[in-house]
PDB file of C-alpha atoms in Angstrom:
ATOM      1  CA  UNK E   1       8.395 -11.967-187.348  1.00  0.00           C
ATOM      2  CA  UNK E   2      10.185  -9.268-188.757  1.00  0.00           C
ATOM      3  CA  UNK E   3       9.914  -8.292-192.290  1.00  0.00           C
ATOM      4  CA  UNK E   4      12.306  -6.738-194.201  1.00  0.00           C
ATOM      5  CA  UNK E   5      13.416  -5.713-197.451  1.00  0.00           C
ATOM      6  CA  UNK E   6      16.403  -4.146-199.492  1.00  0.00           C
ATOM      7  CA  UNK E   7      15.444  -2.057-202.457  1.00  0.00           C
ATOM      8  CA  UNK E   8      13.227  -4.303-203.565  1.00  0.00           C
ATOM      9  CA  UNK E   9      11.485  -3.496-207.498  1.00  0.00           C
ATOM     10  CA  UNK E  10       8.600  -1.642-207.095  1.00  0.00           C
ATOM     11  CA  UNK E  11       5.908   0.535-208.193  1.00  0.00           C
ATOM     12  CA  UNK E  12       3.594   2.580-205.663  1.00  0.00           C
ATOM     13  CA  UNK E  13      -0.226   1.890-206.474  1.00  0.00           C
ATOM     14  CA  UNK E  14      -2.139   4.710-204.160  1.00  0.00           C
ATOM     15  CA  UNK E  15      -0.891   6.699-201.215  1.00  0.00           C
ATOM     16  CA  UNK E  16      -3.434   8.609-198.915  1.00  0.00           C
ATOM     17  CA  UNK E  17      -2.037  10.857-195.778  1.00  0.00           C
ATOM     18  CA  UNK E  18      -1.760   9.853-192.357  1.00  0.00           C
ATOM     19  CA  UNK E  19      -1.579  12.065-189.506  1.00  0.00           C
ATOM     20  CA  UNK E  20       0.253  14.985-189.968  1.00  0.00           C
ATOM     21  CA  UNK E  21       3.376  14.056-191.862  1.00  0.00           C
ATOM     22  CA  UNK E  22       3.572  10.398-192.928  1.00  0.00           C
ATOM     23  CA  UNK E  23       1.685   8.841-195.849  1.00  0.00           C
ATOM     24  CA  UNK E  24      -0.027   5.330-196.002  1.00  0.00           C
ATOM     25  CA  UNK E  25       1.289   3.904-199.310  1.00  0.00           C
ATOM     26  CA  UNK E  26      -0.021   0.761-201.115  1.00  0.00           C
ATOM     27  CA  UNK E  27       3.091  -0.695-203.096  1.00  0.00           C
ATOM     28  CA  UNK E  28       3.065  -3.578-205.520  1.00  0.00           C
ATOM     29  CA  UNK E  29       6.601  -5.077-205.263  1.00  0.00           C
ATOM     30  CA  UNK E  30       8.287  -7.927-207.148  1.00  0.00           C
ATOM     31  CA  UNK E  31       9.220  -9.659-204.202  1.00  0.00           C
ATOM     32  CA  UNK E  32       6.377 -10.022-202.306  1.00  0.00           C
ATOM     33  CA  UNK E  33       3.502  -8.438-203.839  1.00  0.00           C
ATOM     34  CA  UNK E  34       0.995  -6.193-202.416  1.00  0.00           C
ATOM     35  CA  UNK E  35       2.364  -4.371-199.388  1.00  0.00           C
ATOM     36  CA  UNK E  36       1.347  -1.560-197.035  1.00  0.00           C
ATOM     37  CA  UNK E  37       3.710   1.161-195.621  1.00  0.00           C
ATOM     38  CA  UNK E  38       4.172   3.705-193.911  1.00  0.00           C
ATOM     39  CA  UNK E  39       6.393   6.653-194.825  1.00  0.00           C
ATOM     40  CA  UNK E  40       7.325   9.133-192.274  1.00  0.00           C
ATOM     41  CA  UNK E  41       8.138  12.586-192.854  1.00  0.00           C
ATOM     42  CA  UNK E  42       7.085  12.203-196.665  1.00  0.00           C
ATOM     43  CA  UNK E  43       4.437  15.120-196.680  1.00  0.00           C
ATOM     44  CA  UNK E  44       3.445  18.501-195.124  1.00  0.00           C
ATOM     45  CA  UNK E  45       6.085  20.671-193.824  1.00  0.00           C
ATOM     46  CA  UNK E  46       8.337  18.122-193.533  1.00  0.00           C
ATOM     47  CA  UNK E  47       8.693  17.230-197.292  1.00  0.00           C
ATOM     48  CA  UNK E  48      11.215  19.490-198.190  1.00  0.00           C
ATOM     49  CA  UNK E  49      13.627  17.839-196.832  1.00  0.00           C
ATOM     50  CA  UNK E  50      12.310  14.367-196.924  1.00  0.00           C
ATOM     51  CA  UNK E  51      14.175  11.560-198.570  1.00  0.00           C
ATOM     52  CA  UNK E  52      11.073  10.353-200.164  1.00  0.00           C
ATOM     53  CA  UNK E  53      11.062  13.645-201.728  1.00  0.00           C
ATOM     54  CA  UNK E  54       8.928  13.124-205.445  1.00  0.00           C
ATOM     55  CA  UNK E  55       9.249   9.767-205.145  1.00  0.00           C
ATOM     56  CA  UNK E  56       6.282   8.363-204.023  1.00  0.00           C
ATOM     57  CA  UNK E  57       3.996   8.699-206.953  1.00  0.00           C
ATOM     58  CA  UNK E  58       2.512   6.066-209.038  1.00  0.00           C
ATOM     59  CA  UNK E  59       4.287   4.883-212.401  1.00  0.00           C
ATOM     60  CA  UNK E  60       7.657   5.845-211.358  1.00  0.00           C
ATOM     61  CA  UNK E  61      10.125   2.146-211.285  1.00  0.00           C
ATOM     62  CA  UNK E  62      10.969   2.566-207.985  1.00  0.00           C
ATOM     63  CA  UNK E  63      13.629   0.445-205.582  1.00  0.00           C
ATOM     64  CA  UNK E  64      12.058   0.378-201.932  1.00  0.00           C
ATOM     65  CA  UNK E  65      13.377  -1.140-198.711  1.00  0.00           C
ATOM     66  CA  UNK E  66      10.911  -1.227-195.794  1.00  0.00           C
ATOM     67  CA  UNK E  67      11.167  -3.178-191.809  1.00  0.00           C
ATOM     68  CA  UNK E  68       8.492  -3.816-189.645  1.00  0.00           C
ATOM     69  CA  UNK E  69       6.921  -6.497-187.969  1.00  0.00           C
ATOM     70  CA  UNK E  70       2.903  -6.507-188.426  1.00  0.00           C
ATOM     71  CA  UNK E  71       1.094  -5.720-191.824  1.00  0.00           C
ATOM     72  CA  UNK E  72       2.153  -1.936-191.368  1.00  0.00           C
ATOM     73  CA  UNK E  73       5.658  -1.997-192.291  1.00  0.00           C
ATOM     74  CA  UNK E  74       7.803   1.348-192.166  1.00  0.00           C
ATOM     75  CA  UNK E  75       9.638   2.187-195.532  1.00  0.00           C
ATOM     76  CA  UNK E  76      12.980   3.060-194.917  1.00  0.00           C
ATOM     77  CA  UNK E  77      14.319   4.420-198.330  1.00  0.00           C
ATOM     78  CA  UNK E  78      13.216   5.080-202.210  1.00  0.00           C
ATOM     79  CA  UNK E  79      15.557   4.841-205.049  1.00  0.00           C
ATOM     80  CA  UNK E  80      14.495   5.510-209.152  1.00  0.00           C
ATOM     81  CA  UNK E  81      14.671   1.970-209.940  1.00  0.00           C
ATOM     82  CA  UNK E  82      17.013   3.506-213.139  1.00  0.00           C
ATOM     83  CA  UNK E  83      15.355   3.293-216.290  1.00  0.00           C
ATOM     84  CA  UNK E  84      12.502   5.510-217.429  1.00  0.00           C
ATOM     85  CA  UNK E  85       8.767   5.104-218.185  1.00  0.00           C
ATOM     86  CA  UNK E  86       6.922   6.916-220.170  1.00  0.00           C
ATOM     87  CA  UNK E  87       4.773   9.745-218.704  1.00  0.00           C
ATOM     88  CA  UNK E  88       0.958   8.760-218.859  1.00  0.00           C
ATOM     89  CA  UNK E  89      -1.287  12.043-218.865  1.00  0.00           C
ATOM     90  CA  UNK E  90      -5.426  11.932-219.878  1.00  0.00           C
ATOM     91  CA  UNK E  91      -6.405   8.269-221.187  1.00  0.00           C
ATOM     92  CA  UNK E  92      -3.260   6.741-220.198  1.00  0.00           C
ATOM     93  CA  UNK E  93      -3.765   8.175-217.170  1.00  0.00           C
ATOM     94  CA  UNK E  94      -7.052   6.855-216.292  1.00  0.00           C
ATOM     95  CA  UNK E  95      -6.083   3.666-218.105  1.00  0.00           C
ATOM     96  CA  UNK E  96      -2.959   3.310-215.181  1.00  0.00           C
ATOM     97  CA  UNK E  97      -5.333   4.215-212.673  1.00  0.00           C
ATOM     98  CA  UNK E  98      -7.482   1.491-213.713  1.00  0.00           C
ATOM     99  CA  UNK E  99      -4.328  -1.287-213.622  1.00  0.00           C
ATOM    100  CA  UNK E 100      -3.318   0.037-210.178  1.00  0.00           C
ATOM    101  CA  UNK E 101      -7.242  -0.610-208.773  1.00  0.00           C
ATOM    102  CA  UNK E 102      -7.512  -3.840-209.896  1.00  0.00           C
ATOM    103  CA  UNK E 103      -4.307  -4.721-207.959  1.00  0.00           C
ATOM    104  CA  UNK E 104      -5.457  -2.936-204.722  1.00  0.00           C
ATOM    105  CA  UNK E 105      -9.053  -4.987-205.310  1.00  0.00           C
ATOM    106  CA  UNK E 106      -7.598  -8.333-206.244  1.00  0.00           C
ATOM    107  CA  UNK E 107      -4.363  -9.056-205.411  1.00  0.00           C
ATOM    108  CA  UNK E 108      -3.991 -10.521-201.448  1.00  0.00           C
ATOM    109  CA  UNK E 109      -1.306  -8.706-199.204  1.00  0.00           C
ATOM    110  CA  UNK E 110       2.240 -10.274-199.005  1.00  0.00           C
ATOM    111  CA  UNK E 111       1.388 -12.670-201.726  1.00  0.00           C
ATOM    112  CA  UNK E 112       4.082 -12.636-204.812  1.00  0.00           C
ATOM    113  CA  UNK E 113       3.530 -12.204-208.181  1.00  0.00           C
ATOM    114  CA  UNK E 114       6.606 -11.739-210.015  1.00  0.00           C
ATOM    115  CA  UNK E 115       5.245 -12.657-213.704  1.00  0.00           C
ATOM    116  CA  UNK E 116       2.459 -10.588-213.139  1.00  0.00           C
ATOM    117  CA  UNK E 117       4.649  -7.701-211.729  1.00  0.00           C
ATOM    118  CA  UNK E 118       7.013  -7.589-215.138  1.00  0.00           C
ATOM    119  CA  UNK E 119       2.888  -7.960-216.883  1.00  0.00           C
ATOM    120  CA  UNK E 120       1.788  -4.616-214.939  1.00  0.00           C
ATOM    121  CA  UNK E 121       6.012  -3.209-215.901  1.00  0.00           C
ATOM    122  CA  UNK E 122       5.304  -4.040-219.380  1.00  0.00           C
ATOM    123  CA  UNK E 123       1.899  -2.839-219.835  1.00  0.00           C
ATOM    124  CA  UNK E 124       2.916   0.303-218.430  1.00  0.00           C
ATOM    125  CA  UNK E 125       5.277   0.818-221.074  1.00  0.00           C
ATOM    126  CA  UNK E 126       3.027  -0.223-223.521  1.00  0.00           C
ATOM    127  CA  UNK E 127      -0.237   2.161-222.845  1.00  0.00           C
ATOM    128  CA  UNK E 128       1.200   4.991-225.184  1.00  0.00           C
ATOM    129  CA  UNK E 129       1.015   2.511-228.278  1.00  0.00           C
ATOM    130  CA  UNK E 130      -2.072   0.640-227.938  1.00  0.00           C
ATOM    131  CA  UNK E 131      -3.841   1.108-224.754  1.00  0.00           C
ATOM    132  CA  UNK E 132      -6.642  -1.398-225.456  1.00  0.00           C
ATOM    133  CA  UNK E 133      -4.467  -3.974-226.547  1.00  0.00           C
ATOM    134  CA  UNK E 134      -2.221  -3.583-223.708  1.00  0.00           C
ATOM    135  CA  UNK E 135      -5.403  -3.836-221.066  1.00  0.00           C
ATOM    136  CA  UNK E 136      -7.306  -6.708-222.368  1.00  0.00           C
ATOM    137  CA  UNK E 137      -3.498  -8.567-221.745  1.00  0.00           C
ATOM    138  CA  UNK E 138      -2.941  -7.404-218.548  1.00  0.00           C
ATOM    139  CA  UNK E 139      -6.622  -8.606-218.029  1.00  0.00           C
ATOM    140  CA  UNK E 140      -5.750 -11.635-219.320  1.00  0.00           C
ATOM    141  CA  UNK E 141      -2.929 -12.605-217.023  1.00  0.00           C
ATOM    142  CA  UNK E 142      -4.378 -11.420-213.913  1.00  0.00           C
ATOM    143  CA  UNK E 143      -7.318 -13.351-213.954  1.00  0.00           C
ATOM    144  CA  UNK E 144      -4.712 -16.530-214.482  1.00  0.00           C
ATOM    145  CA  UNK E 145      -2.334 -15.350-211.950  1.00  0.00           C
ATOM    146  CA  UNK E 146      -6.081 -15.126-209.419  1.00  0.00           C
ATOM    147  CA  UNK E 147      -6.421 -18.894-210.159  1.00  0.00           C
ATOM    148  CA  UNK E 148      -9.452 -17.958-212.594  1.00  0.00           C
ATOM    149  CA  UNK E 149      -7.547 -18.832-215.976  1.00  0.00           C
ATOM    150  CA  UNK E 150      -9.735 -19.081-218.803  1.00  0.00           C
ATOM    151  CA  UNK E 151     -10.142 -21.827-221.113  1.00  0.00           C
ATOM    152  CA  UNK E 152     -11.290 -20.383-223.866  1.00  0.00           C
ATOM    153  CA  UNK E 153     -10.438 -23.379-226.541  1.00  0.00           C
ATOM    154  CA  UNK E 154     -13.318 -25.371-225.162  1.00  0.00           C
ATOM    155  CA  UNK E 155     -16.524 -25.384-223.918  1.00  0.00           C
ATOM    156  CA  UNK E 156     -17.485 -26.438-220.850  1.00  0.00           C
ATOM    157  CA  UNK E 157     -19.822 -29.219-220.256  1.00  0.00           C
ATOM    158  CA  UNK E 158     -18.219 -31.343-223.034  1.00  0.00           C
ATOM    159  CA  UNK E 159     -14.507 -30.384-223.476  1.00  0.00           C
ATOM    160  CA  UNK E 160     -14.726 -30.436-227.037  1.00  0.00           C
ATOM    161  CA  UNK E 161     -13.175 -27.981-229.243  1.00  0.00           C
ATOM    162  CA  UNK E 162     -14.402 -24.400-229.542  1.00  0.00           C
ATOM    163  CA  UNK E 163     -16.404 -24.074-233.310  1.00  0.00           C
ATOM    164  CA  UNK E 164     -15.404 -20.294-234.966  1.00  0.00           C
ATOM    165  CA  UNK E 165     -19.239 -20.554-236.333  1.00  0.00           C
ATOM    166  CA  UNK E 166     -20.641 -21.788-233.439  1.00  0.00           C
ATOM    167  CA  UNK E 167     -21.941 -18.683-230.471  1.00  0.00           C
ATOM    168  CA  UNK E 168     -21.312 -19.659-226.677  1.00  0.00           C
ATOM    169  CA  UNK E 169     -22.621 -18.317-223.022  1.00  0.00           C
ATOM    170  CA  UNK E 170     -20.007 -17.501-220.332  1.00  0.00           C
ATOM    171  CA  UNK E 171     -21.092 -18.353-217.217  1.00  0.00           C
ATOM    172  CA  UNK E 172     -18.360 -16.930-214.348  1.00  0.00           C
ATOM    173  CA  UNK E 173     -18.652 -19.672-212.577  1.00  0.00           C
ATOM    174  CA  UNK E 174     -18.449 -22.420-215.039  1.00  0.00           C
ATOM    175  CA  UNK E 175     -16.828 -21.187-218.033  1.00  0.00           C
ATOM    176  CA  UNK E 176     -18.083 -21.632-221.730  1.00  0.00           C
ATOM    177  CA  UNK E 177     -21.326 -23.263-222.795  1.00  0.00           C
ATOM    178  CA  UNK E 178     -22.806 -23.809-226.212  1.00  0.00           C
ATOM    179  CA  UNK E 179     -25.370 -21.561-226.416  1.00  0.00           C
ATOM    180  CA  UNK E 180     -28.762 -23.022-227.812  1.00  0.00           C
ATOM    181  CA  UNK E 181     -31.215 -20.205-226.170  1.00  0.00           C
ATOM    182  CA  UNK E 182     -32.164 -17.675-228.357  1.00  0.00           C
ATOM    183  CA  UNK E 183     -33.391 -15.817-225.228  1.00  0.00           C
ATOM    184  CA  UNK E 184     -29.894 -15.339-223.229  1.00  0.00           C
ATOM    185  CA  UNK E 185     -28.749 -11.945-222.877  1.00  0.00           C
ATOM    186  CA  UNK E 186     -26.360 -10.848-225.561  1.00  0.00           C
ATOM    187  CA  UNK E 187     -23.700  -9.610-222.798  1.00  0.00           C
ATOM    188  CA  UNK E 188     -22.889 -12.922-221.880  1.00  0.00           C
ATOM    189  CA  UNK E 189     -22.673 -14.285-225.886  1.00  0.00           C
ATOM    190  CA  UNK E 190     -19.485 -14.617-227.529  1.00  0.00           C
ATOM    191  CA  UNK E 191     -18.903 -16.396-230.824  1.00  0.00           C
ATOM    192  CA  UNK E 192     -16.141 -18.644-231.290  1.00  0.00           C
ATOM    193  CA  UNK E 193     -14.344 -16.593-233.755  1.00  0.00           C
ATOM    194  CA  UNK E 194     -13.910 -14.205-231.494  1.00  0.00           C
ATOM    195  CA  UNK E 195     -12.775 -16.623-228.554  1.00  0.00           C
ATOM    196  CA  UNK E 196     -10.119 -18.368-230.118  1.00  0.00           C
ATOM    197  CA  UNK E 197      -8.714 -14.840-231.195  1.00  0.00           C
ATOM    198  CA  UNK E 198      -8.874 -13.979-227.492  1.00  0.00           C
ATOM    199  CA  UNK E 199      -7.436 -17.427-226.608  1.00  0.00           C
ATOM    200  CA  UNK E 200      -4.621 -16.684-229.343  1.00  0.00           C
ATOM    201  CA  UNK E 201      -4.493 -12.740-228.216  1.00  0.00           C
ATOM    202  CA  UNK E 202      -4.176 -12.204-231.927  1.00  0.00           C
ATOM    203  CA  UNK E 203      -6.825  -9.697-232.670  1.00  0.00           C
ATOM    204  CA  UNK E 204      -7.961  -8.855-235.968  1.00  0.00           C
ATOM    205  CA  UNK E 205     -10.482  -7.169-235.935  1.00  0.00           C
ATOM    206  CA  UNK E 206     -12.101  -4.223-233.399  1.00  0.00           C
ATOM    207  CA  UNK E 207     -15.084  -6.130-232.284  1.00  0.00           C
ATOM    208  CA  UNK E 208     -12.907  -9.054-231.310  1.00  0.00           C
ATOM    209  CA  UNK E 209     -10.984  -6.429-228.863  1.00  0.00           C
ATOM    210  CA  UNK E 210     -14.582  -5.495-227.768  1.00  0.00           C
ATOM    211  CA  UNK E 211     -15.569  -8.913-226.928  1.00  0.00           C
ATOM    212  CA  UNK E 212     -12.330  -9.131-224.720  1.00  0.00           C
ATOM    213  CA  UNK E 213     -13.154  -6.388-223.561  1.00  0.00           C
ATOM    214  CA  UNK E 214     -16.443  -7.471-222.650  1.00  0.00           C
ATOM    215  CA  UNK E 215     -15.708 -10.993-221.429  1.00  0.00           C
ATOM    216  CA  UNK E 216     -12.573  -9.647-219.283  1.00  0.00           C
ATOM    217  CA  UNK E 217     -15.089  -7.571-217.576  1.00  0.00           C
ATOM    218  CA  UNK E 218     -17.673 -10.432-216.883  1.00  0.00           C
ATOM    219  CA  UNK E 219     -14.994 -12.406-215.546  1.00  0.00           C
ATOM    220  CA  UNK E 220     -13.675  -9.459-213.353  1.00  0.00           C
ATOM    221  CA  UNK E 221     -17.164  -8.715-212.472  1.00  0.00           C
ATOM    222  CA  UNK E 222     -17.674 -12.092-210.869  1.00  0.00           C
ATOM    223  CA  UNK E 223     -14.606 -11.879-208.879  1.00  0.00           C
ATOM    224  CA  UNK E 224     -15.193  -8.395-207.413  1.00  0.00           C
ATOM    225  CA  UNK E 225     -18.733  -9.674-206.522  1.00  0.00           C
ATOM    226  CA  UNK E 226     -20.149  -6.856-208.102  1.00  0.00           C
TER     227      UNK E 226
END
């Protein structure tokens, strides 16, 4: 089967180099997710008058057309996708990194995403005003576009409503239970307050953003298998 593409949305999420001229590019597109290319000619002596020329670089909205016919696929060209983002330098830098790695970690190859494409566009463009906020979203969605939503209204074992005064256990592979052991470790205890906030994404208050935080990671955790 051949696979192809014309200038398809797209951001590039790590590039590494490959013999002596060409780059091997992970690429999160809109149209069919995580892809691998190959770009030719995009590095070494070559560059200078490459038509990838200071393209391929993470964060930049890029328009990408590739052909090929295995899970290699060549990329043919690389347009600015035409509007701007803003330029992400020390936190916001590491805090991109971080979106880009959970994509190359989670997300399967060749497997769409749109929603969560225009999530990673518009946490991008969010990072400069409130980069916490804007990652325990992202966070958020992911884990629901992975198939691991969580229900964070109510509690396992007995579907009833989650209390604000009462304190639950997150088990990954369950979800909420009342907690009723004094004994479990505090990592894995959230209080219903600070659930439904999450639930709501209306945070009030800095430790509810730190029990996102901390949940998002659990969760995240389990699915990375450590």
């Amino acid at each position: 089967m051949v696979n192809a593409a014309q200038l398809q949305p797209a951001y590039i999420l790590h590039t590494r180099p490959y013999r002596d001229t060409s780059l091997l590019i992970d690429a999160f597109t809109a149209s069919q997710g995580r892809v691998s290319l190959i770009a030719k000619a995009a590095r070494g002596i070559r560059c200078k008058t490459s038509r990838f020329k200071g393209l391929l670089q993470a964060f930049i909205p890029l328009l990408l057309s590739w052909r090929g016919k295995n899970e290699l696929l060549n990329l043919l060209n690389a347009e600015p996708n035409g509007f701007v983002m803003p330029q992400l330098t020390g936190k916001y830098l590491i805090c991109g990194l971080y979106l880009n790695e959970l994509l190359i970690k989670l997300l399967y190859r060749y497997d769409a995403h749109p929603s969560l494409f225009l999530a990673y566009q518009t946490t991008l463009a969010n990072l400069l005003q409130n980069p916490t906020v804007a990652l325990r979203l992202f966070e958020k969605q992911l884990l629901t576009e992975l198939g691991y939503a969580l229900h964070l209204n109510q509690e396992y074992q007995t579907q009833q409503a989650i209390l604000p005064d009462q304190y639950y256990q997150f088990i990954p592979s369950q979800g909420l239970v009342i907690c009723l052991n004094a004994y479990i470790p505090k990592a894995s205890v959230f209080s219903g307050t600070s659930l439904l906030a999450i639930h709501a994404e209306k945070w009030t208050t800095s430790k509810q953003l730190t029990d996102a935080n901390r949940l998002f990671r659990l969760a995240l955790h389990h699915l990375l298998e450590g």
